[in-house]
Amino acid sequence: MKTRVNFILNNKSIDVEINPAVVLLDFIRNERLKGTKEGCKEGDCGACTVLIGELTNDEVLYRSVNSCLVPVGNVSGKHIVTIEGLNQGDLFLNPLQKAFVEEGATQCGFCTPGFIISLTGYFLNLANKNSGGVIESLDGNICRCTGHNSIIRAAQKVSDKIISENKNLSPEILTELKVIPEYFLTVRGRLQKISQTGSESITDSKSYSCFVGGGTDLFVQRPDEMMNSQIKLLHNDKSLYGIDIKEGYCFIGSNTSVSDLRESEIFKRYFPEFHGFMELFGSTPIRNNATVGGNLNNASPIGDMTIFFLSLNSVVTLTDGVSERDVFLKNYYLSYKKTDRHKNEYMKCLKFNLPEGNYFYNFEKVSKRTYLDIASVNSSVFLKTENNTITEIYLSAGGVSAIPLFLNKTCEFLTGIELTVESLNEAVSIAQKEISPISDARGSEEYKRLLLTRLIYAHFLVLFPEIFKTEDTYERL
Ligand SMILES: Cc1cc2nc3c(=O)[nH]c(=O)nc-3n(C[C@H](O)[C@H](O)[C@H](O)COP(=O)(O)OP(=O)(O)OC[C@H]3O[C@@H](n4cnc5c(N)ncnc54)[C@H](O)[C@@H]3O)c2cc1C
Ligand code: FES
Ligand code: FES
């Protein structure tokens, strides 16, 4: 299978016929750009980090991604920046590189290009007023020999200097500061001219054996199979993106990324805590690439977005390109990794009722490491109350069953119940009967049972501190 891919690699225009499942990392290194390193090839180490620049509202929005997990078919119409694309003369070090040298933040150098690229992405995003903290921007990069303290020092130092001396960062100022080369200023116009594959909707979904979102699951699990399959890159269908409000519902296109959701004004307004919850999802480059549809359809029992959207009682819309049907997310999962999606269907979007009135929500996740790890057990809750009585509640739990679980019976019990320690204890007992965890690498059955109990208490301790105290929940330990 071959497709035409047209993009800018550093300062060079690329127009090739290629198997779209070749990962960007392999393509780049075949172009003799060996600064981008291959480490784990699973999205964990960040040695392969590159920037992808995309025209968004007429500006180029740059995001870091793990090039080992990006199918090259997904980069049409974009600007790819590798470490070589930051060069400004043979022996010239830009301010970020200089800070790394001055703070002793590089030793063997294998990880360094990835760190410098992530940092560059941070400053470019800052210019677009769309960034978290400088240290957070490095959460997808691992160094195996220098030790992270010197790297953190270098990043903080250069960030403090650039930000204190430049109140309004822009791509123009970043070129003056020599953080990026001048050709960056030509990229917007060049991207506008590139004949993009554009909005290519799916006409015959039957002819594809696999739909690809961001690829962060597929290219870890089945990269070779992808090379030999008739894959459909959903990336090129613009109708699968975006977050909208219509007639009291929030609609989320299935190919919307986790980062897009975290940064969406709608989510900031209705779910201000969501940004923090999803800090526990992968790393910055993973979140930049991972899609909602990929998370829901991977059907992992511990998918973080899946667990969150189950607790909003969401509905998913499936289509074969001709007709559409809606399914409640809580009914979508049939058995381990099996969904109600027919072979020729793909997920178009997800929707849920926009909350109003006195509503509360919370998400909890426990994993072996706090960051860059999938959950051992996760759980999410959404509820409404009147006079301390629950009028509506949706509670979900991951890692405690073969499927992402909606805790039906626990919710039935809690509806109409006054918020008291006794009612919460009873709810926890009911939840224990609804789950069927197994012992595996992430913990024993008993441990996962205990975790879910603690996470349910945690929801109520966080949301209603005036009613529930930590010591009230001790007897369940
Ligand atoms: C290092 C690393 C860390 C991670 N950390 C987390 C984490 O903390 N929490 C978490 O939940 N996940 C995590 N993941 C898993 C993964 O990133 C997520 O599941 C992500 O949301 C998958 O989205 P994607 O677009 O990349 O999926 P893809 O790999 O493109 O697809 C995944 C599956 O969904 C199907 N699919 C995709 N889109 C559609 C659609 N629209 N309709 C029908 N089927 C579709 C594909 O065919 C495939 O079966 C991590 C992955 C990595 C590599
Ligand atoms: S090679 Fe390790 S994240 Fe890509
Ligand atoms: S400097 Fe050697 S891995 Fe980071």
XYZ file of C-alpha atoms and ligand atoms in Angstrom:
538
model
C 0.000 0.000 0.000
C 1.421 3.383 -1.014
C 0.232 6.915 -0.617
C 1.470 10.387 -1.569
C 2.919 12.351 1.332
C 3.815 16.011 1.019
C 5.440 17.914 3.894
C 8.372 20.076 4.990
C 11.242 18.328 6.748
C 13.314 21.038 8.448
C 13.874 23.428 5.521
C 13.368 20.840 2.759
C 10.144 20.106 0.883
C 9.315 16.402 0.693
C 6.916 14.862 -1.809
C 7.036 11.044 -1.879
C 5.003 7.949 -2.662
C 5.443 5.749 0.389
C 3.814 3.122 2.564
C 1.937 5.393 5.028
C 2.710 2.991 7.905
C 6.471 3.657 7.770
C 7.136 5.422 11.053
C 8.462 8.963 10.870
C 11.608 7.992 12.814
C 12.627 5.474 10.120
C 11.855 7.958 7.355
C 13.952 10.682 9.006
C 16.946 8.432 9.635
C 16.729 7.145 6.040
C 17.088 10.775 4.994
C 20.485 10.627 6.737
C 19.286 12.809 9.592
C 20.834 10.697 12.342
C 20.448 13.226 15.194
C 17.019 11.777 15.949
C 17.780 8.629 17.925
C 16.073 5.275 18.197
C 15.804 4.124 21.815
C 12.832 2.104 22.999
C 10.631 2.527 19.892
C 7.663 2.375 22.296
C 7.100 6.021 23.202
C 8.846 5.791 26.573
C 12.313 7.342 26.208
C 11.906 10.473 24.052
C 15.191 9.924 22.142
C 13.191 10.141 18.899
C 11.334 13.387 19.751
C 10.626 15.747 16.850
C 8.319 18.720 16.448
C 5.282 18.641 14.207
C 4.097 22.073 13.094
C 0.550 22.360 11.828
C -1.416 25.310 10.505
C -4.002 26.133 13.167
C -6.024 29.343 12.930
C -3.493 30.584 10.377
C -0.558 30.141 12.776
C 1.861 27.228 12.866
C 1.260 25.337 16.108
C 4.254 23.155 17.034
C 3.960 20.077 19.200
C 6.507 17.498 20.286
C 5.798 13.885 19.322
C 7.558 10.531 19.518
C 8.528 9.991 15.878
C 8.804 6.232 16.525
C 5.000 6.072 16.827
C 3.912 8.491 14.084
C 2.999 6.924 10.744
C 4.509 9.059 7.998
C 1.077 9.185 6.347
C -0.047 11.357 9.277
C 2.391 14.203 8.523
C 1.091 15.389 5.171
C 0.787 19.170 5.035
C 2.963 19.641 8.141
C 6.376 20.901 9.180
C 8.647 18.336 10.819
C 11.573 19.660 12.842
C 14.489 17.431 13.833
C 17.587 18.537 15.738
C 19.317 19.236 12.395
C 16.527 21.697 11.601
C 17.704 23.901 14.486
C 21.266 24.203 13.129
C 22.515 27.722 12.502
C 26.132 27.063 11.495
C 28.550 24.212 12.105
C 29.979 25.204 15.471
C 27.119 27.412 16.609
C 25.244 26.468 19.787
C 21.836 28.047 20.300
C 20.924 29.354 23.804
C 19.257 26.066 24.784
C 22.229 23.983 23.686
C 24.603 26.429 25.408
C 22.672 26.085 28.702
C 22.990 22.282 28.456
C 26.757 22.567 28.026
C 27.148 25.143 30.832
C 25.130 23.075 33.329
C 26.775 19.751 32.424
C 23.400 18.475 31.208
C 24.784 16.190 28.545
C 27.156 13.264 28.741
C 26.893 10.546 26.082
C 24.520 12.837 24.184
C 22.078 10.114 23.111
C 19.095 11.776 24.793
C 20.180 15.391 24.196
C 18.577 16.019 20.767
C 15.214 14.875 22.195
C 15.531 17.218 25.185
C 16.514 20.189 22.998
C 13.607 19.526 20.631
C 11.102 19.324 23.526
C 12.463 22.570 24.979
C 12.216 24.269 21.590
C 8.593 23.125 21.409
C 8.037 24.696 24.821
C 9.283 28.109 23.672
C 7.354 27.928 20.387
C 4.191 27.106 22.338
C 4.894 29.916 24.741
C 4.930 32.210 21.721
C 1.435 30.852 20.960
C 0.394 31.372 24.608
C -0.359 27.697 24.865
C 2.108 26.106 27.196
C 2.471 24.409 30.563
C 5.692 24.691 32.564
C 9.178 24.305 31.175
C 9.934 21.205 33.263
C 6.564 19.661 32.311
C 7.587 20.033 28.654
C 10.411 17.524 29.307
C 8.154 14.873 30.846
C 8.558 12.593 27.810
C 12.368 12.595 27.795
C 14.575 10.253 29.776
C 18.330 10.548 30.279
C 20.166 7.396 31.296
C 23.538 8.782 32.221
C 23.685 12.469 33.169
C 21.070 12.582 35.890
C 18.040 14.784 35.535
C 19.074 17.523 37.981
C 21.548 19.154 35.616
C 19.013 18.960 32.790
C 16.316 20.570 34.959
C 18.837 23.270 35.961
C 19.712 23.994 32.330
C 16.059 24.137 31.253
C 15.051 26.376 34.153
C 18.024 28.687 33.638
C 17.444 29.277 29.937
C 13.686 29.607 30.456
C 14.104 32.178 33.274
C 16.506 34.197 31.128
C 14.425 34.172 27.955
C 11.133 34.871 29.709
C 12.459 37.622 32.004
C 14.095 39.444 29.097
C 11.237 39.043 26.612
C 7.737 39.823 27.781
C 5.992 38.854 24.530
C 7.593 35.873 22.866
C 6.842 35.355 19.188
C 8.447 33.225 16.458
C 10.137 36.444 15.230
C 11.683 37.087 18.654
C 12.736 33.431 18.916
C 14.641 33.815 15.632
C 16.294 37.014 16.911
C 17.306 35.107 20.048
C 18.652 32.352 17.757
C 16.462 29.725 19.446
C 15.150 28.836 15.981
C 16.657 29.515 12.541
C 15.185 32.191 10.304
C 13.658 29.766 7.792
C 10.945 29.045 10.415
C 9.395 32.386 9.431
C 8.788 31.090 5.880
C 7.043 27.914 7.017
C 3.546 29.337 7.446
C 3.397 30.520 3.821
C 4.909 27.286 2.546
C 2.414 25.153 4.453
C -0.447 27.243 3.081
C 0.797 26.424 -0.426
C 1.347 22.709 0.071
C -1.341 20.777 -1.713
C -2.700 19.008 1.326
C -4.595 15.765 1.144
C -7.032 18.045 2.951
C -10.343 16.827 4.215
C -10.477 13.326 2.892
C -13.595 11.643 4.237
C -14.058 7.908 4.298
C -16.046 6.639 1.352
C -15.751 2.885 1.571
C -14.917 1.780 5.082
C -15.211 -1.913 4.056
C -11.933 -1.811 2.171
C -9.831 -1.104 5.264
C -8.580 -3.693 7.725
C -7.570 -1.167 10.387
C -8.329 2.443 11.302
C -5.419 4.479 12.644
C -5.774 7.469 14.963
C -2.542 8.803 16.475
C -0.870 5.393 16.345
C 0.379 5.418 19.963
C -1.189 2.021 20.635
C -0.981 0.438 17.182
C 2.676 1.256 16.516
C 3.728 -0.118 19.891
C 1.681 -3.306 19.598
C 1.611 -4.113 15.867
C 4.069 -2.041 13.789
C 4.871 -4.859 11.331
C 1.224 -5.710 10.794
C 0.550 -2.040 10.016
C 3.146 -2.132 7.219
C 1.304 -5.027 5.573
C -2.315 -3.975 6.138
C -4.793 -1.858 4.249
C -4.873 0.887 6.883
C -7.056 3.980 6.935
C -5.474 7.070 8.491
C -8.342 8.937 10.139
C -5.987 11.861 10.471
C -6.939 13.207 7.034
C -10.680 13.455 7.754
C -11.122 16.942 9.207
C -14.707 16.134 10.270
C -13.265 13.864 12.991
C -11.651 16.764 14.895
C -12.825 19.370 17.326
C -14.880 20.025 20.432
C -18.259 21.688 19.943
C -21.395 22.524 21.842
C -24.744 21.867 20.128
C -28.226 21.717 21.655
C -27.026 21.066 25.180
C -24.494 18.404 24.168
C -20.727 18.538 23.986
C -19.443 16.757 20.858
C -15.848 15.561 20.606
C -14.486 14.389 17.245
C -12.883 10.977 17.619
C -9.503 12.126 16.289
C -9.213 14.969 18.800
C -5.991 14.591 20.785
C -5.642 14.472 24.555
C -3.669 17.750 24.379
C -6.451 19.414 22.359
C -8.949 18.388 25.022
C -6.745 19.614 27.857
C -6.324 22.968 26.158
C -9.926 23.356 24.989
C -11.780 26.398 26.298
C -14.937 24.283 26.683
C -13.167 21.805 28.952
C -11.487 24.584 30.907
C -14.945 26.105 31.513
C -16.919 22.952 32.362
C -14.169 20.690 33.747
C -11.326 22.925 34.957
C -9.709 20.009 36.827
C -9.481 17.870 33.662
C -6.189 19.513 32.670
C -4.599 18.294 35.912
C -6.196 14.835 35.736
C -4.714 14.233 32.290
C -1.247 15.279 33.404
C -1.148 11.636 34.511
C -1.808 10.479 30.921
C 1.444 9.394 29.250
C 3.745 12.334 28.578
C 3.503 15.585 26.617
C 4.497 13.964 23.268
C 2.154 11.021 23.846
C -0.762 13.333 24.725
C -0.010 15.409 21.627
C -0.523 12.354 19.436
C -2.968 10.114 21.328
C -6.609 10.518 20.294
C -9.881 10.078 22.141
C -11.111 7.556 19.526
C -7.897 5.551 19.898
C -8.299 5.396 23.661
C -11.947 4.328 23.518
C -11.417 1.779 20.733
C -8.245 0.257 22.028
C -10.743 -0.972 24.623
C -8.105 -1.330 27.308
C -9.764 -1.872 30.722
C -7.577 0.955 32.089
C -7.824 3.644 29.364
C -7.845 6.963 31.230
C -10.094 8.841 28.788
C -12.437 5.867 28.601
C -12.846 5.865 32.365
C -13.393 9.639 32.436
C -15.982 9.629 29.636
C -17.823 6.632 31.122
C -18.489 8.799 34.160
C -20.084 11.470 31.931
C -22.523 8.812 30.675
C -21.250 9.478 27.154
C -22.684 8.186 23.903
C -20.473 7.236 20.944
C -21.481 7.617 17.312
C -20.361 4.848 14.977
C -20.538 5.045 11.203
C -19.696 2.934 8.174
C -19.407 6.105 6.108
C -23.075 5.900 5.059
C -25.301 5.381 8.093
C -24.715 6.199 11.753
C -25.769 4.720 15.073
C -25.379 5.789 18.689
C -24.313 3.507 21.542
C -23.949 4.370 25.222
C -20.274 4.019 26.114
C -21.300 1.926 29.136
C -22.779 -0.659 26.705
C -19.928 -0.466 24.164
C -17.533 -2.935 25.809
C -18.590 -6.564 25.434
C -15.614 -8.581 26.697
C -11.834 -8.165 26.938
C -10.817 -5.830 24.063
C -14.084 -6.565 22.252
C -16.474 -3.734 21.466
C -19.857 -3.406 19.820
C -18.199 -1.845 16.741
C -18.913 -3.733 13.510
C -15.956 -4.525 11.255
C -16.673 -1.806 8.708
C -17.541 0.877 11.276
C -15.352 3.523 12.829
C -16.064 5.934 15.649
C -17.061 9.366 14.441
C -17.503 11.202 17.711
C -18.484 11.044 21.336
C -21.093 13.213 23.002
C -22.402 13.875 26.495
C -24.924 16.185 28.125
C -23.274 19.445 29.097
C -23.493 19.588 32.861
C -25.359 22.376 34.577
C -26.441 23.141 38.137
C -24.804 21.714 41.215
C -22.450 19.145 39.696
C -19.221 17.517 40.918
C -16.662 15.319 39.185
C -13.365 13.694 40.033
C -10.794 11.339 38.467
C -8.318 9.194 40.385
C -5.504 6.999 39.072
C -2.960 4.811 40.812
C -0.052 3.401 38.841
C 3.323 1.916 39.693
C 5.003 5.232 38.787
C 3.147 8.510 39.150
C 4.027 9.759 35.663
C 4.351 8.087 32.268
C 2.618 4.934 33.403
C -0.692 3.294 32.748
C -3.045 2.735 35.668
C -3.162 -0.228 38.006
C -6.644 0.987 38.894
C -8.379 4.213 37.877
C -11.828 5.583 38.605
C -13.970 8.579 37.744
C -17.197 9.991 39.137
C -19.757 12.601 38.109
C -22.658 13.485 40.379
C -25.288 16.064 41.179
C -26.695 16.794 44.628
C -29.538 18.637 46.271
C -29.452 19.256 50.022
C -26.626 16.711 50.441
C -28.655 14.057 48.645
C -27.349 12.521 45.420
C -29.829 13.104 42.604
C -27.728 11.663 39.771
C -24.437 9.725 39.785
C -22.156 7.967 37.278
C -19.184 6.037 38.614
C -16.626 4.116 36.534
C -13.624 1.939 37.345
C -10.694 0.592 35.316
C -8.354 -2.309 36.016
C -10.926 -4.232 38.049
C -12.604 -6.192 35.255
C -11.917 -7.391 31.699
C -13.585 -4.214 30.402
C -13.665 -0.570 31.463
C -16.475 -0.809 33.980
C -19.499 1.362 34.625
C -20.538 0.586 38.221
C -24.252 0.224 37.521
C -25.424 -1.242 40.803
C -23.346 1.121 42.925
C -24.835 4.068 41.019
C -28.374 2.699 41.405
C -27.830 2.386 45.151
C -26.373 5.876 45.549
C -29.097 7.663 43.575
C -31.448 9.385 46.020
C -29.162 8.610 48.962
C -27.955 11.163 51.495
C -24.180 11.714 51.580
C -23.120 10.018 54.821
C -20.232 7.808 55.880
C -22.677 4.884 56.295
C -24.087 5.227 52.765
C -20.566 5.486 51.343
C -19.489 2.339 53.212
C -22.489 0.509 51.774
C -21.682 1.777 48.256
C -18.122 0.488 48.571
C -19.434 -2.961 49.543
C -21.725 -3.007 46.495
C -18.869 -1.918 44.211
C -16.771 -4.820 45.516
C -19.470 -7.228 44.303
C -19.557 -5.626 40.837
C -15.851 -6.030 40.101
C -13.781 -9.062 39.113
C -10.102 -8.036 39.087
C -7.368 -10.514 38.236
C -3.827 -10.721 39.580
C -1.279 -9.560 37.011
C 1.891 -7.459 36.632
C 0.067 -4.409 38.002
C -0.981 -6.033 41.248
C -2.812 -8.877 42.902
C -6.578 -9.224 42.898
C -6.676 -8.205 46.601
C -4.534 -5.137 45.981
C -6.775 -3.958 43.140
C -9.875 -4.488 45.269
C -8.297 -2.391 48.003
C -7.268 0.271 45.475
C -10.790 0.653 44.149
C -12.178 0.982 47.670
C -9.649 3.713 48.408
C -10.328 5.497 45.106
C -14.078 5.593 45.753
C -13.422 7.072 49.200
C -10.935 9.466 47.581
C -13.647 10.826 45.245
C -15.847 11.763 48.172
C -13.015 13.013 50.373
C -11.933 15.333 47.556
C -15.425 16.498 46.592
C -17.092 16.780 50.005
C -14.386 17.510 52.593
C -16.985 19.082 54.871
C -18.854 15.746 55.148
C -16.141 13.083 54.859
C -12.882 12.897 56.822
C -9.993 10.560 56.000
C -10.243 8.895 59.434
C -13.891 7.910 58.678
C -12.555 5.575 55.991
C -9.764 3.891 57.991
C -11.743 0.812 59.003
C -11.859 -0.216 55.339
C -8.073 -0.417 55.064
C 4.427 5.661 26.372
C 2.932 5.520 26.370
C 2.222 5.972 27.473
C 0.830 5.828 27.500
N 0.163 6.276 28.597
C -1.182 6.148 28.655
C -1.895 6.596 29.792
O -1.324 7.146 30.750
N -3.233 6.422 29.810
C -3.901 5.832 28.768
O -5.127 5.707 28.839
N -3.254 5.398 27.670
C -1.913 5.543 27.586
N -1.229 5.088 26.492
C -1.956 4.382 25.434
C -2.364 5.254 24.218
O -1.564 6.407 24.126
C -3.818 5.688 24.303
O -4.661 4.573 24.370
C -4.248 6.579 23.135
O -5.401 7.305 23.460
C -4.500 5.798 21.861
O -4.885 6.702 20.867
P -4.257 6.645 19.400
O -4.955 7.649 18.594
O -2.798 6.763 19.450
O -4.687 5.168 18.998
P -4.245 4.253 17.776
O -2.977 3.549 18.111
O -4.282 5.004 16.505
O -5.469 3.224 17.780
C -5.777 2.411 18.907
C -6.931 1.474 18.545
O -8.118 2.225 18.295
C -8.594 2.024 16.965
N -9.114 3.309 16.538
C -8.487 4.518 16.614
N -9.342 5.495 16.260
C -10.516 4.889 15.935
C -11.804 5.372 15.497
N -12.053 6.672 15.321
N -12.775 4.464 15.256
C -12.547 3.143 15.438
N -11.369 2.635 15.862
C -10.363 3.507 16.108
C -7.399 1.505 16.184
O -7.801 0.718 15.073
C -6.688 0.686 17.255
O -7.305 -0.561 17.406
C 0.151 5.235 26.412
C 0.872 4.806 25.285
C 2.242 4.935 25.264
C 2.999 4.464 24.059
S 12.499 5.631 20.543
Fe 11.948 5.834 22.639
S 10.237 7.157 22.511
Fe 10.686 6.767 20.442
S 23.398 12.121 28.187
Fe 23.538 9.976 27.963
S 21.451 9.361 27.960
Fe 21.373 11.423 28.468
